[in-house]
mmCIF file of C-alpha atoms in Angstrom:
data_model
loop_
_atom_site.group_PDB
_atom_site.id
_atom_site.type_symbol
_atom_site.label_atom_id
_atom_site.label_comp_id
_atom_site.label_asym_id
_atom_site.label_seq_id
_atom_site.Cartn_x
_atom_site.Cartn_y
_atom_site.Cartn_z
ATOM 1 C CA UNK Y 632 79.239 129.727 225.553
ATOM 2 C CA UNK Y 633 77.332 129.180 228.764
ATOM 3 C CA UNK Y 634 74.018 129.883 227.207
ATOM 4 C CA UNK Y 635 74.751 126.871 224.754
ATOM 5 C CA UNK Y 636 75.572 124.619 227.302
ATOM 6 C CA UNK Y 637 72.053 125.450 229.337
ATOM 7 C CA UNK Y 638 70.050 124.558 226.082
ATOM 8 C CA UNK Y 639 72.382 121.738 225.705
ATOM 9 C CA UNK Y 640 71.725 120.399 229.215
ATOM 10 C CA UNK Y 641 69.626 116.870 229.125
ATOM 11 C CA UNK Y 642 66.529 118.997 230.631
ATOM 12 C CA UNK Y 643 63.477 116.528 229.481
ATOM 13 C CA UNK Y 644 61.412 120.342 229.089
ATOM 14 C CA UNK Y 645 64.028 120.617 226.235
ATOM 15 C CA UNK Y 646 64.366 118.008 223.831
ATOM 16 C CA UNK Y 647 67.425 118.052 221.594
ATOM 17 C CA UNK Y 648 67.037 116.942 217.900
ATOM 18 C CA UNK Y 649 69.574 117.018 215.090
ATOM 19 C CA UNK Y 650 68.371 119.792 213.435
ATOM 20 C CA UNK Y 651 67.870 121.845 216.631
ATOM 21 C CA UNK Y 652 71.675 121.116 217.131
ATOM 22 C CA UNK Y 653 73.019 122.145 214.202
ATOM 23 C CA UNK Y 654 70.649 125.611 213.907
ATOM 24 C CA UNK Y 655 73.389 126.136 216.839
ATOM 25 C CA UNK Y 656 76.101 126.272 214.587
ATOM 26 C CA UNK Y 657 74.325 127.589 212.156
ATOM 27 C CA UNK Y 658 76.283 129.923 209.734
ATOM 28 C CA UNK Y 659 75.693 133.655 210.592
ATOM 29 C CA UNK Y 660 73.972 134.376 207.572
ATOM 30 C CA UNK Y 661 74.012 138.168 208.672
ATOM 31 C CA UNK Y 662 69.979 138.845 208.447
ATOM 32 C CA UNK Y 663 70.486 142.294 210.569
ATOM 33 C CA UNK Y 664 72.860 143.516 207.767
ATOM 34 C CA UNK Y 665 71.044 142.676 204.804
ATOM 35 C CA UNK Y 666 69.552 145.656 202.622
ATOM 36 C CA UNK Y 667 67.978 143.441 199.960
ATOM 37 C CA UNK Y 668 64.863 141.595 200.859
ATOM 38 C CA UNK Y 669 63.253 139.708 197.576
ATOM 39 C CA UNK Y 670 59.871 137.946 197.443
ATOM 40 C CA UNK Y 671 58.637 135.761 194.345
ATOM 41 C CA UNK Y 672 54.835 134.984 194.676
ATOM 42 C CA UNK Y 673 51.227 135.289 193.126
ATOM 43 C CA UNK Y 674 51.456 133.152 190.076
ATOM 44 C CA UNK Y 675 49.299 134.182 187.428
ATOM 45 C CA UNK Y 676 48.226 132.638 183.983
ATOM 46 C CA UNK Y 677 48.174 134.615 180.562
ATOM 47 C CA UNK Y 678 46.767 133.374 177.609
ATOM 48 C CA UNK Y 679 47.000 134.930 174.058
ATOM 49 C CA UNK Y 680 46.291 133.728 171.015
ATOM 50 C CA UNK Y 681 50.141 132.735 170.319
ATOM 51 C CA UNK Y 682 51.035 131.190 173.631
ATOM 52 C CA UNK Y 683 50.029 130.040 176.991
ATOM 53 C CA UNK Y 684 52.436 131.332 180.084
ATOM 54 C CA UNK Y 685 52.610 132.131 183.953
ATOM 55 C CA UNK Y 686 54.288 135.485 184.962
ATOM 56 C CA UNK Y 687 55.381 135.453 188.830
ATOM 57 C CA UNK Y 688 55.488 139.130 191.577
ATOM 58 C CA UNK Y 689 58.881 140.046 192.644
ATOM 59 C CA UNK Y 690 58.570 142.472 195.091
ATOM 60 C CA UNK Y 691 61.781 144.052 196.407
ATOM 61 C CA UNK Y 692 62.171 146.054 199.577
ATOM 62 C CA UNK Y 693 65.667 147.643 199.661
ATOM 63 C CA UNK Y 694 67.819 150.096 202.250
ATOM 64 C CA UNK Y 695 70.223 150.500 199.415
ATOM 65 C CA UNK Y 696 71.417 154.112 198.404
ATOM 66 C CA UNK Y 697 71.573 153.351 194.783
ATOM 67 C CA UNK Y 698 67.695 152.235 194.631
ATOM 68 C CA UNK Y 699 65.426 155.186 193.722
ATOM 69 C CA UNK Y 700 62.799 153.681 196.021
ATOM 70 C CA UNK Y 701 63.036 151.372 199.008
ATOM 71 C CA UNK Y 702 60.174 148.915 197.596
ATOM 72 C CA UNK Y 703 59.341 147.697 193.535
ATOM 73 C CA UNK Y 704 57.106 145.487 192.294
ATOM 74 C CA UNK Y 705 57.156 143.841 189.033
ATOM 75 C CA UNK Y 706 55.601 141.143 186.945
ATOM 76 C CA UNK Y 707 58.057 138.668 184.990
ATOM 77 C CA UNK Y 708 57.945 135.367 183.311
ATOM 78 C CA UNK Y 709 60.363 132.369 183.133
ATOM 79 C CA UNK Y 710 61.782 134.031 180.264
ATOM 80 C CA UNK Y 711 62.697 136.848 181.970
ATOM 81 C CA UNK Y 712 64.672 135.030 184.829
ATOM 82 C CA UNK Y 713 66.541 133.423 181.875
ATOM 83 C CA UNK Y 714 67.811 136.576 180.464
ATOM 84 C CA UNK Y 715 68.888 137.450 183.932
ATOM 85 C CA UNK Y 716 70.644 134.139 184.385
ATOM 86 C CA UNK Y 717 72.271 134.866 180.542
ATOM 87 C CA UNK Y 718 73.250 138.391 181.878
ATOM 88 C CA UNK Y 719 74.718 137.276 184.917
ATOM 89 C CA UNK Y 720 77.552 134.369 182.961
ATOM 90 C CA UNK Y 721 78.003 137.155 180.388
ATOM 91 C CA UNK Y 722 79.467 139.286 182.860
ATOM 92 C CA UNK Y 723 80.725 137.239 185.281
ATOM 93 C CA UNK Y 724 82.180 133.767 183.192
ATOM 94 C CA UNK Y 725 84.105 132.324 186.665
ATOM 95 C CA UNK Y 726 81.457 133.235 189.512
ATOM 96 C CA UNK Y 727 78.759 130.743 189.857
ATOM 97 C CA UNK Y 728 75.849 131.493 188.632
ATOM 98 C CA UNK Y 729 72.484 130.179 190.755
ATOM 99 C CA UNK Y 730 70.713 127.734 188.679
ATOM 100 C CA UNK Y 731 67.365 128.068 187.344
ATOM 101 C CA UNK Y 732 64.483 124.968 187.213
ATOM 102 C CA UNK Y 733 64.712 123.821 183.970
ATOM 103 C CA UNK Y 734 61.564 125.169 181.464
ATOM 104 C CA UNK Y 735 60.067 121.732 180.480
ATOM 105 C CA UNK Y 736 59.401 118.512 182.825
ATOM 106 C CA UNK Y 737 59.667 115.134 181.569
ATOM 107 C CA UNK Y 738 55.856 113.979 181.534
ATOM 108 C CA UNK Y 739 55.124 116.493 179.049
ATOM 109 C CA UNK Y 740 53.608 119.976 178.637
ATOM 110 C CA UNK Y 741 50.210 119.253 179.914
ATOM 111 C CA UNK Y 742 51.442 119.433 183.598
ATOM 112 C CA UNK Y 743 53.479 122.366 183.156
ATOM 113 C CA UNK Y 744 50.410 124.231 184.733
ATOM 114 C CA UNK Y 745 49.551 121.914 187.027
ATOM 115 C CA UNK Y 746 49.079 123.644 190.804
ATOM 116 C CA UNK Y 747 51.963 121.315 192.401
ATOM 117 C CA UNK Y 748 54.293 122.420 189.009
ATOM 118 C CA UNK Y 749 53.667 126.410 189.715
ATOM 119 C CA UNK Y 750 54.443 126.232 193.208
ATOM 120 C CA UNK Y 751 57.577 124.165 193.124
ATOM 121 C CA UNK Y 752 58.842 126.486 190.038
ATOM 122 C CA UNK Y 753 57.764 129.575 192.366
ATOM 123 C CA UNK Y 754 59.608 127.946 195.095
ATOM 124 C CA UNK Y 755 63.025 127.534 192.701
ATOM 125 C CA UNK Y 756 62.602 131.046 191.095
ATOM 126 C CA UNK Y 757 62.156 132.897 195.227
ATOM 127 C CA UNK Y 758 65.780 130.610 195.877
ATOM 128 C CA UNK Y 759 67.108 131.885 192.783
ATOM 129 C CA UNK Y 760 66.874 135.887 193.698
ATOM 130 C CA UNK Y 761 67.546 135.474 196.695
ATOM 131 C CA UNK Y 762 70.974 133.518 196.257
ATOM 132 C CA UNK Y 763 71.792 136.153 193.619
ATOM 133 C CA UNK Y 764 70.968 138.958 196.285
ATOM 134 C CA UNK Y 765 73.239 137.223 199.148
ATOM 135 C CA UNK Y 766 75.921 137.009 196.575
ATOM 136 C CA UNK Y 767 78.525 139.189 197.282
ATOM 137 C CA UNK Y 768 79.355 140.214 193.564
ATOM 138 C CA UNK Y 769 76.429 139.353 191.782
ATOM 139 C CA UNK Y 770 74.000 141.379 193.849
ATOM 140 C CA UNK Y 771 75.521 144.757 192.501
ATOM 141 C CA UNK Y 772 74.876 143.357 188.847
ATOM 142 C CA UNK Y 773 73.426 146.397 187.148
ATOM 143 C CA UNK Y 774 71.185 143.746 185.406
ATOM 144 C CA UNK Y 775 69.994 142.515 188.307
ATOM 145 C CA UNK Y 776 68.530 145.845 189.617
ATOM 146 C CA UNK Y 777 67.156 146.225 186.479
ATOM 147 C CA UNK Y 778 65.598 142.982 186.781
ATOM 148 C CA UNK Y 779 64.019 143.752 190.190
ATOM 149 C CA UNK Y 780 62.789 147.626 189.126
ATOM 150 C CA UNK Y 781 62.523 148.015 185.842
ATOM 151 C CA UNK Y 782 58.523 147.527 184.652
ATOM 152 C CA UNK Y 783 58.054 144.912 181.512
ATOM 153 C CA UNK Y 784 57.748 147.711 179.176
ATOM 154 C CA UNK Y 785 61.202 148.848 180.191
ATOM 155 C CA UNK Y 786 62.773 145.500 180.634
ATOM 156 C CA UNK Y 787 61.989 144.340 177.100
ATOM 157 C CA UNK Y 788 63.459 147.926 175.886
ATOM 158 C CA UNK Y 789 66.481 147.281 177.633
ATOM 159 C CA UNK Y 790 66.734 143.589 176.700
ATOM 160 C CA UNK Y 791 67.121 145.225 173.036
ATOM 161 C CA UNK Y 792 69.626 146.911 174.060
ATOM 162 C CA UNK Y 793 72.017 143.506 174.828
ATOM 163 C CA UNK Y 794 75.143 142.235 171.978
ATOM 164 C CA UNK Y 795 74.099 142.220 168.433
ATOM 165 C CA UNK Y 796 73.607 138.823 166.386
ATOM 166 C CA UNK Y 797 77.374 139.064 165.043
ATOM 167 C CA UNK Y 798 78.763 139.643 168.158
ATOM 168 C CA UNK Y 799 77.076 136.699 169.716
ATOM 169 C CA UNK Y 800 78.286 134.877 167.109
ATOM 170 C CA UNK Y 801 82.232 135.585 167.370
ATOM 171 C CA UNK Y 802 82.024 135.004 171.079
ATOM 172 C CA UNK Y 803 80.395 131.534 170.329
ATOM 173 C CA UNK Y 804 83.266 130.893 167.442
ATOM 174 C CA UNK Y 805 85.882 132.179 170.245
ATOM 175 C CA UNK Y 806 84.157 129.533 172.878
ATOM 176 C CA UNK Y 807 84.144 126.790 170.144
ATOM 177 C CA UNK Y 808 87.671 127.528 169.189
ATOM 178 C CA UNK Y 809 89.146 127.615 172.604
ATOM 179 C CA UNK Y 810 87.661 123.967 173.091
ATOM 180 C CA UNK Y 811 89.150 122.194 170.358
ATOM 181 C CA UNK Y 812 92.562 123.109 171.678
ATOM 182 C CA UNK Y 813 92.208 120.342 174.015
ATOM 183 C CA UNK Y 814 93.762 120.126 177.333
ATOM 184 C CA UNK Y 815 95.068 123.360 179.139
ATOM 185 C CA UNK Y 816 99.204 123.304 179.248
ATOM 186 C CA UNK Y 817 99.392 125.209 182.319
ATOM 187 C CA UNK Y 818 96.274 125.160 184.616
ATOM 188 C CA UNK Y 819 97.229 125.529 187.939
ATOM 189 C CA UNK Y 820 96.373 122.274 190.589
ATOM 190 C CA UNK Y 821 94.086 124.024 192.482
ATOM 191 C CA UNK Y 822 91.742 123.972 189.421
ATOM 192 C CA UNK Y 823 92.515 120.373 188.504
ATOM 193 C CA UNK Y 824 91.749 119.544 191.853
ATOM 194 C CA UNK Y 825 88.648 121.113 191.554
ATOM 195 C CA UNK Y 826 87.586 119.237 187.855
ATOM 196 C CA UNK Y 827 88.381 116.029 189.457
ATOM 197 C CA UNK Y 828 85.773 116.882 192.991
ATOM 198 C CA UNK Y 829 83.420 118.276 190.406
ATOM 199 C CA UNK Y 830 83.384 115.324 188.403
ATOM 200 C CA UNK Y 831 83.015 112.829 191.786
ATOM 201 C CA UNK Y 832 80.658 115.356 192.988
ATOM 202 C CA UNK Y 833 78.383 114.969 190.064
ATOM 203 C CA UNK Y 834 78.378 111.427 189.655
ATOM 204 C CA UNK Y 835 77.032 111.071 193.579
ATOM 205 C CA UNK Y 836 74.683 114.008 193.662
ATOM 206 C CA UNK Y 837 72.817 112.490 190.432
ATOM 207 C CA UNK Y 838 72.772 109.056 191.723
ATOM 208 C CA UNK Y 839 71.524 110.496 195.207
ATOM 209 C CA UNK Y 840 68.803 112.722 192.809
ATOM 210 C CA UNK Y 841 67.813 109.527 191.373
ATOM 211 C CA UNK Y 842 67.525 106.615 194.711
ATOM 212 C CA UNK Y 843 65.226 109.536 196.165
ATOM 213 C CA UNK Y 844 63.114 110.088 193.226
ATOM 214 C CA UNK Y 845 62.772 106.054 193.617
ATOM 215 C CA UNK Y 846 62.016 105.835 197.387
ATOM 216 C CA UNK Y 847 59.643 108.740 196.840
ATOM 217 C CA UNK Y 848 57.675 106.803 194.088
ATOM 218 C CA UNK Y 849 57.920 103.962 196.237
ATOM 219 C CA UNK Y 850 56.280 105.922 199.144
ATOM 220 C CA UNK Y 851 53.515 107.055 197.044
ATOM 221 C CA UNK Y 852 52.644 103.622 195.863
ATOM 222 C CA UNK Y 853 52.880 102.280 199.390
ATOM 223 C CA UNK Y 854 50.743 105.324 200.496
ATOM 224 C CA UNK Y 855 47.797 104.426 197.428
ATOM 225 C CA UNK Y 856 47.501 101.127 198.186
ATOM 226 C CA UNK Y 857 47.201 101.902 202.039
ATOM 227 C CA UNK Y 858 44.372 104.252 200.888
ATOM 228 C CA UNK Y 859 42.289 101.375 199.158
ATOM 229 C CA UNK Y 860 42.989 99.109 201.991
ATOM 230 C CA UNK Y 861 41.414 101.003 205.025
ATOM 231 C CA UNK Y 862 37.926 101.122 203.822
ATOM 232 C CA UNK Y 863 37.924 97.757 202.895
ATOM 233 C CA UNK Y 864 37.814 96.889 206.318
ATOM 234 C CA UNK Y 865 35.304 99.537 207.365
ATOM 235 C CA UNK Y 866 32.785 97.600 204.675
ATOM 236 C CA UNK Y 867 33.884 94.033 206.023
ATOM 237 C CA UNK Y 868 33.039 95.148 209.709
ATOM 238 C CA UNK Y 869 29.228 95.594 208.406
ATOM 239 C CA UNK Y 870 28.611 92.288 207.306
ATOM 240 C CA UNK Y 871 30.851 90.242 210.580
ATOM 241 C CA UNK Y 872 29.267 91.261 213.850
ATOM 242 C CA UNK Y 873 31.313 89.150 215.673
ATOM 243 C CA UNK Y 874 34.778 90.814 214.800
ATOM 244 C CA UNK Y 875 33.206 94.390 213.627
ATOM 245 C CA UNK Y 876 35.189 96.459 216.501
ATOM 246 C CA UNK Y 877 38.961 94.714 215.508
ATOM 247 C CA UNK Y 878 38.351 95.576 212.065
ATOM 248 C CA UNK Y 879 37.109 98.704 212.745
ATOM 249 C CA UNK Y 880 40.572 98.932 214.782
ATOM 250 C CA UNK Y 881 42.347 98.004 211.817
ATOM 251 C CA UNK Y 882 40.891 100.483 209.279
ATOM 252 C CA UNK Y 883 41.169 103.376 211.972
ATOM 253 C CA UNK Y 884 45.255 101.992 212.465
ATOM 254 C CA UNK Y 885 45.600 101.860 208.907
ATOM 255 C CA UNK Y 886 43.796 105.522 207.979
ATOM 256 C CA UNK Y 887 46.328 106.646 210.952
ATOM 257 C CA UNK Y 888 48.863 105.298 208.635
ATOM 258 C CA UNK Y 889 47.813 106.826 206.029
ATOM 259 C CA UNK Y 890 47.963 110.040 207.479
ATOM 260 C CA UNK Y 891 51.740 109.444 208.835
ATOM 261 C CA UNK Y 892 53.078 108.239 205.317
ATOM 262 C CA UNK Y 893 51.800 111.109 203.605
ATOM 263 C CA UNK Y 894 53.537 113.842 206.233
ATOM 264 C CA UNK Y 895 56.780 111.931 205.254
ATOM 265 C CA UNK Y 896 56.285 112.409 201.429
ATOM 266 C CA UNK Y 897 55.380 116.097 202.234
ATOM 267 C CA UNK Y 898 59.150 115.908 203.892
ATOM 268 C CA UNK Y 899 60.165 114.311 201.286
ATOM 269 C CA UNK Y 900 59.161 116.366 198.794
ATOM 270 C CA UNK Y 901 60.288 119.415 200.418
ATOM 271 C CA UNK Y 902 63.314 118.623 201.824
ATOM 272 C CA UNK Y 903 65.365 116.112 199.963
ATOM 273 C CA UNK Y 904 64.035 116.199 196.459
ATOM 274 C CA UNK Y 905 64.361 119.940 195.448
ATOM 275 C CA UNK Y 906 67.578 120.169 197.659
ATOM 276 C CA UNK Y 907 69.002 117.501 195.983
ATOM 277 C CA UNK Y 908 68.020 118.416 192.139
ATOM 278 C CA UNK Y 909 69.219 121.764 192.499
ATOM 279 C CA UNK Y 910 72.577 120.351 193.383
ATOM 280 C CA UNK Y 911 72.543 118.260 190.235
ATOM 281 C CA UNK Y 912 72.402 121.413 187.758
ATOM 282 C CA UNK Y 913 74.640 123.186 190.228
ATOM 283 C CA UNK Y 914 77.291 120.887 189.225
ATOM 284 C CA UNK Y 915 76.455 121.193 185.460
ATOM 285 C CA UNK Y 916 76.896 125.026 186.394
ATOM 286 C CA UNK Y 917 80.072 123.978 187.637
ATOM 287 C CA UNK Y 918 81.900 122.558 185.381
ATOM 288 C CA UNK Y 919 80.751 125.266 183.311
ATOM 289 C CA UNK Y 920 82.613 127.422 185.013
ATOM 290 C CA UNK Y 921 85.573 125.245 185.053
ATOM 291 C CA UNK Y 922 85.835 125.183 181.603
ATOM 292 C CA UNK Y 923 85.220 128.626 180.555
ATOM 293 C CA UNK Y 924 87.965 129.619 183.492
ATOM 294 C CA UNK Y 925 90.266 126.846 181.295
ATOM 295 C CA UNK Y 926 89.389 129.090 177.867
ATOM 296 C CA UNK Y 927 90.984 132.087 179.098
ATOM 297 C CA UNK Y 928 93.743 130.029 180.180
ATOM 298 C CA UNK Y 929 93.782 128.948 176.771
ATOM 299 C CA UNK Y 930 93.698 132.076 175.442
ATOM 300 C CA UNK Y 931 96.961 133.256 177.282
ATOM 301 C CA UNK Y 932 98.617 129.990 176.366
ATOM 302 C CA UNK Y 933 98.208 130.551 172.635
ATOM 303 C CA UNK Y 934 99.655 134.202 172.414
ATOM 304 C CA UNK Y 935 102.352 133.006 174.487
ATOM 305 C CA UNK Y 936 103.123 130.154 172.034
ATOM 306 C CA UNK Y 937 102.873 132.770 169.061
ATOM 307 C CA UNK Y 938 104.996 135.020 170.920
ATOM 308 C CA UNK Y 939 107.786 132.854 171.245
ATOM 309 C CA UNK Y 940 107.464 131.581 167.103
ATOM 310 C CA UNK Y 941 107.274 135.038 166.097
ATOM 311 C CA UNK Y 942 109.978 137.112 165.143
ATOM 312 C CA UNK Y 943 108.445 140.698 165.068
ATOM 313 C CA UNK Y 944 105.514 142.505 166.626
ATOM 314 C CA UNK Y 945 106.674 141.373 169.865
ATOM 315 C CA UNK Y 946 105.851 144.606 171.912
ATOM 316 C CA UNK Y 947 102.434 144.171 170.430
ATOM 317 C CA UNK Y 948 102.314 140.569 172.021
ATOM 318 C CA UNK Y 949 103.785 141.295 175.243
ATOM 319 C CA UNK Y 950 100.903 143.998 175.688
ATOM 320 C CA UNK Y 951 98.343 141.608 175.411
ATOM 321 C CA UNK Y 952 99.913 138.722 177.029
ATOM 322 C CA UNK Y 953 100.164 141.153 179.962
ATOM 323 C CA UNK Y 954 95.900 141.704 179.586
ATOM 324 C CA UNK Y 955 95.703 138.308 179.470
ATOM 325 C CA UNK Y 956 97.613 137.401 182.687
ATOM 326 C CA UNK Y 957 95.717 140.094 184.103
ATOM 327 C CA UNK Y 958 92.377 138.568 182.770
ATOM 328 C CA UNK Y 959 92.989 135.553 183.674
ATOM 329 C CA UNK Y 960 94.237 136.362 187.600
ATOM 330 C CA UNK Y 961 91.200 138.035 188.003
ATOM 331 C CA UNK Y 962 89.333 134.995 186.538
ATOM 332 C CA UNK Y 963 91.153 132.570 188.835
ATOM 333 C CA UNK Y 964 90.526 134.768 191.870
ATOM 334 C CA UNK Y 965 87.173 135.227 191.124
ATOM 335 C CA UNK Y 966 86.099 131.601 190.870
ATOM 336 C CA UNK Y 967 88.596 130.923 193.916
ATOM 337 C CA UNK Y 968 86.510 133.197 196.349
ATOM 338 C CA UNK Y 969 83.347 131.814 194.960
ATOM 339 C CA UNK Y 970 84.254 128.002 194.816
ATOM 340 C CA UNK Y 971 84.837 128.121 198.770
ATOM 341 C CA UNK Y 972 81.879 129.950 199.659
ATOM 342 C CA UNK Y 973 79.921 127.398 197.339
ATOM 343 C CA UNK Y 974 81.490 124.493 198.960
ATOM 344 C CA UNK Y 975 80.447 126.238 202.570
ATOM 345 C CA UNK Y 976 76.574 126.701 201.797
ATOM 346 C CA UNK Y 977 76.431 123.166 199.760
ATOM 347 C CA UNK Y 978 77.458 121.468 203.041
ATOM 348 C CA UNK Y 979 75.149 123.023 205.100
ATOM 349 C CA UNK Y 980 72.228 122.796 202.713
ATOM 350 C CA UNK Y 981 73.122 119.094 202.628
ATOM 351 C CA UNK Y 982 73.304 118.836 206.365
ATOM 352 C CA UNK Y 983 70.714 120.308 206.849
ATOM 353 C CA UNK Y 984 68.639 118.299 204.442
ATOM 354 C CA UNK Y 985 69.438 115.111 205.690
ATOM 355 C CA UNK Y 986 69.078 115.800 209.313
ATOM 356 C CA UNK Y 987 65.462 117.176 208.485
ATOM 357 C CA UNK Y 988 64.692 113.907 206.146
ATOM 358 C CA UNK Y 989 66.243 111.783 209.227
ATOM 359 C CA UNK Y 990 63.743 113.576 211.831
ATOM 360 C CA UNK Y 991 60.964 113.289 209.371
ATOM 361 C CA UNK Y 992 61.775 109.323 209.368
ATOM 362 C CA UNK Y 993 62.121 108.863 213.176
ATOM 363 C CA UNK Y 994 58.381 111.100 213.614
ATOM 364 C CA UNK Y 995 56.914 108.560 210.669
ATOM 365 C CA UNK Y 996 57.845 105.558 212.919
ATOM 366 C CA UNK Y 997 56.928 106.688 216.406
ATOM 367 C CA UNK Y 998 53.315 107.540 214.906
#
């Protein structure tokens, strides 16, 4: 591509940077075609005499034929985007679900309306919808549209509407059940090889979550203590005329300092740390998947061990072996489809990440 090359070209009007290379190759994410445009803002506090909770806008804007209207807007809480999330594994077990920030934070409930806490769950709630809404599958999720139209009178009708207590219950007993058979006889070793990257995958991502959480809190103290330092100096310069103007110079370098640590923890914050953490309960999410895709391999497994003790009923058997071969092709293709596209966008989202952390670093030390 000749156009590539020009911007390419060592022009010093042009400098190249890492991430101004890669937004080259840049996955087509398709913008032009998209017909689903979400938005998750204005955070508002309610408080009633019960409880204490924020409820976030969605506002949709839509092309779709199936959409009464091309734009909705509608209130919801946390809650709400965990009944979608719910919703979304009932009825598809082997896709991968988005995950959602998790409801409580470790310093306790006091912070949980904090400014910096709102945003950054705003933040993680806008991701969620819209990776649900590039989803090829999910996005059709009659729940979903319900989710994005439906006004809170009509949602919590509908919610009402969902599997009774009983039938909640046997699919728990079915899930429980399916566990304790132990290992699956015949998974296929596509899927093993998946468990055993999952597993890997986890154990890095979580120890990456954790050595940034570490240099961040190290960056912070660094950044405090700078803060105390600087006027220090200002005050010493008053009382020592004959050095007043170095330490002046000092507290202005260090204040300058200062100023450059704290853009790199803004980086920080906002382009490792969340990236990172989300990857941790996406594996969690994964393995969730991997499991339940092992249950209704389980399932099959079983009637095809009963079928071959049992005597009689055998066309009844073969029928639903056949349903379950079925189910379970469908649940293997399903997960297949999704577990490359996964792969795809976790690469890039880690690429990019780390190239925007690295020119964060290398801005930090020419200031």
């Amino acid at each position: 591509d000749t156009s590539l090359a020009e911007v390419n070209s060592f022009s010093p009007s042009v400098p190249i940077s890492p991430s101004s290379v890669i937004n080259q190759y840049k996955f087509e994410d398709g913008s032009e075609l998209r017909d689903l445009f979400i938005t998750v803002d204005d955070p508002e506090s309610h408080i009633t005499a019960i409880e204490t909770f924020i409820t976030y806008r969605v506002v949709t804007k839509t092309t779709r034929g199936e959409f009464d209207s091309s734009e909705y807007e509608v209130r919801r809480r946390y809650q709400d985007f965990l009944w979608l999330k719910s919703k979304l594994e009932e009825a598809h077990p082997t896709l991968i679900i988005p995950p959602l920030p998790e409801k409580f934070i470790m310093k306790g409930m006091v912070e949980r309306f904090s400014d910096e806490f709102i945003e950054t769950r705003r933040k993680a709630l806008h991701k969620f919808l819209n990776r649900i809404a590039d989803h090829p599958t999910l996005t059709f999720n009659e729940d979903f549209k319900i989710f994005l139209t439906a006004q809170a009178w009509e949602l919590s009708s509908h919610k009402k509407q969902g599997p009774g207590l009983l039938s909640r219950m046997g699919q728990t007993v079915r899930a429980v059940a399916s566990s304790v058979r132990g290992a699956v006889k015949n998974r296929p070793e596509m899927f093993t090889e998946m468990n055993n990257y999952m597993e890997t995958f986890s154990q890095k991502i979580n120890l990456l979550d954790k050595i940034a959480h570490r240099i961040y809190k190290e960056e912070r103290d660094y950044f405090n203590e700078m803060k105390e330092y600087g006027p220090i100096h200002t005050l010493w310069s008053a009382s020592e005329e004959d050095i007043a103007d170095s330490l002046k110079g000092i507290a202005s370098c260090i204040d300058r300092c200062c100023k450059a640590t704290e853009k790199r923890m803004a980086g920080l914050s906002e382009h490792l740390l969340p990236i990172l953490h989300e990857y941790v309960l996406y594996s969690e999410i994964l393995m969730g998947v991997l499991k339940r895709r092992d249950q209704i391999q389980g399932e099959l497994d079983s009637k095809v061990d009963a079928l071959a003790n049992k005597k009689t009923e055998k066309d009844l058997f073969s029928e639903e072996i056949g349903k379950l071969e079925d189910k379970v092709e469908r649940a293997n293709n399903a997960l297949k489809a999704d577990w490359d596209r996964w792969k795809q966008n976790m690469q890039w989202d880690m690429r990019s990440s780390f190239t925007n952390v690295a020119e964060n670093n290398l801005r930090y030390y020419e200031e």
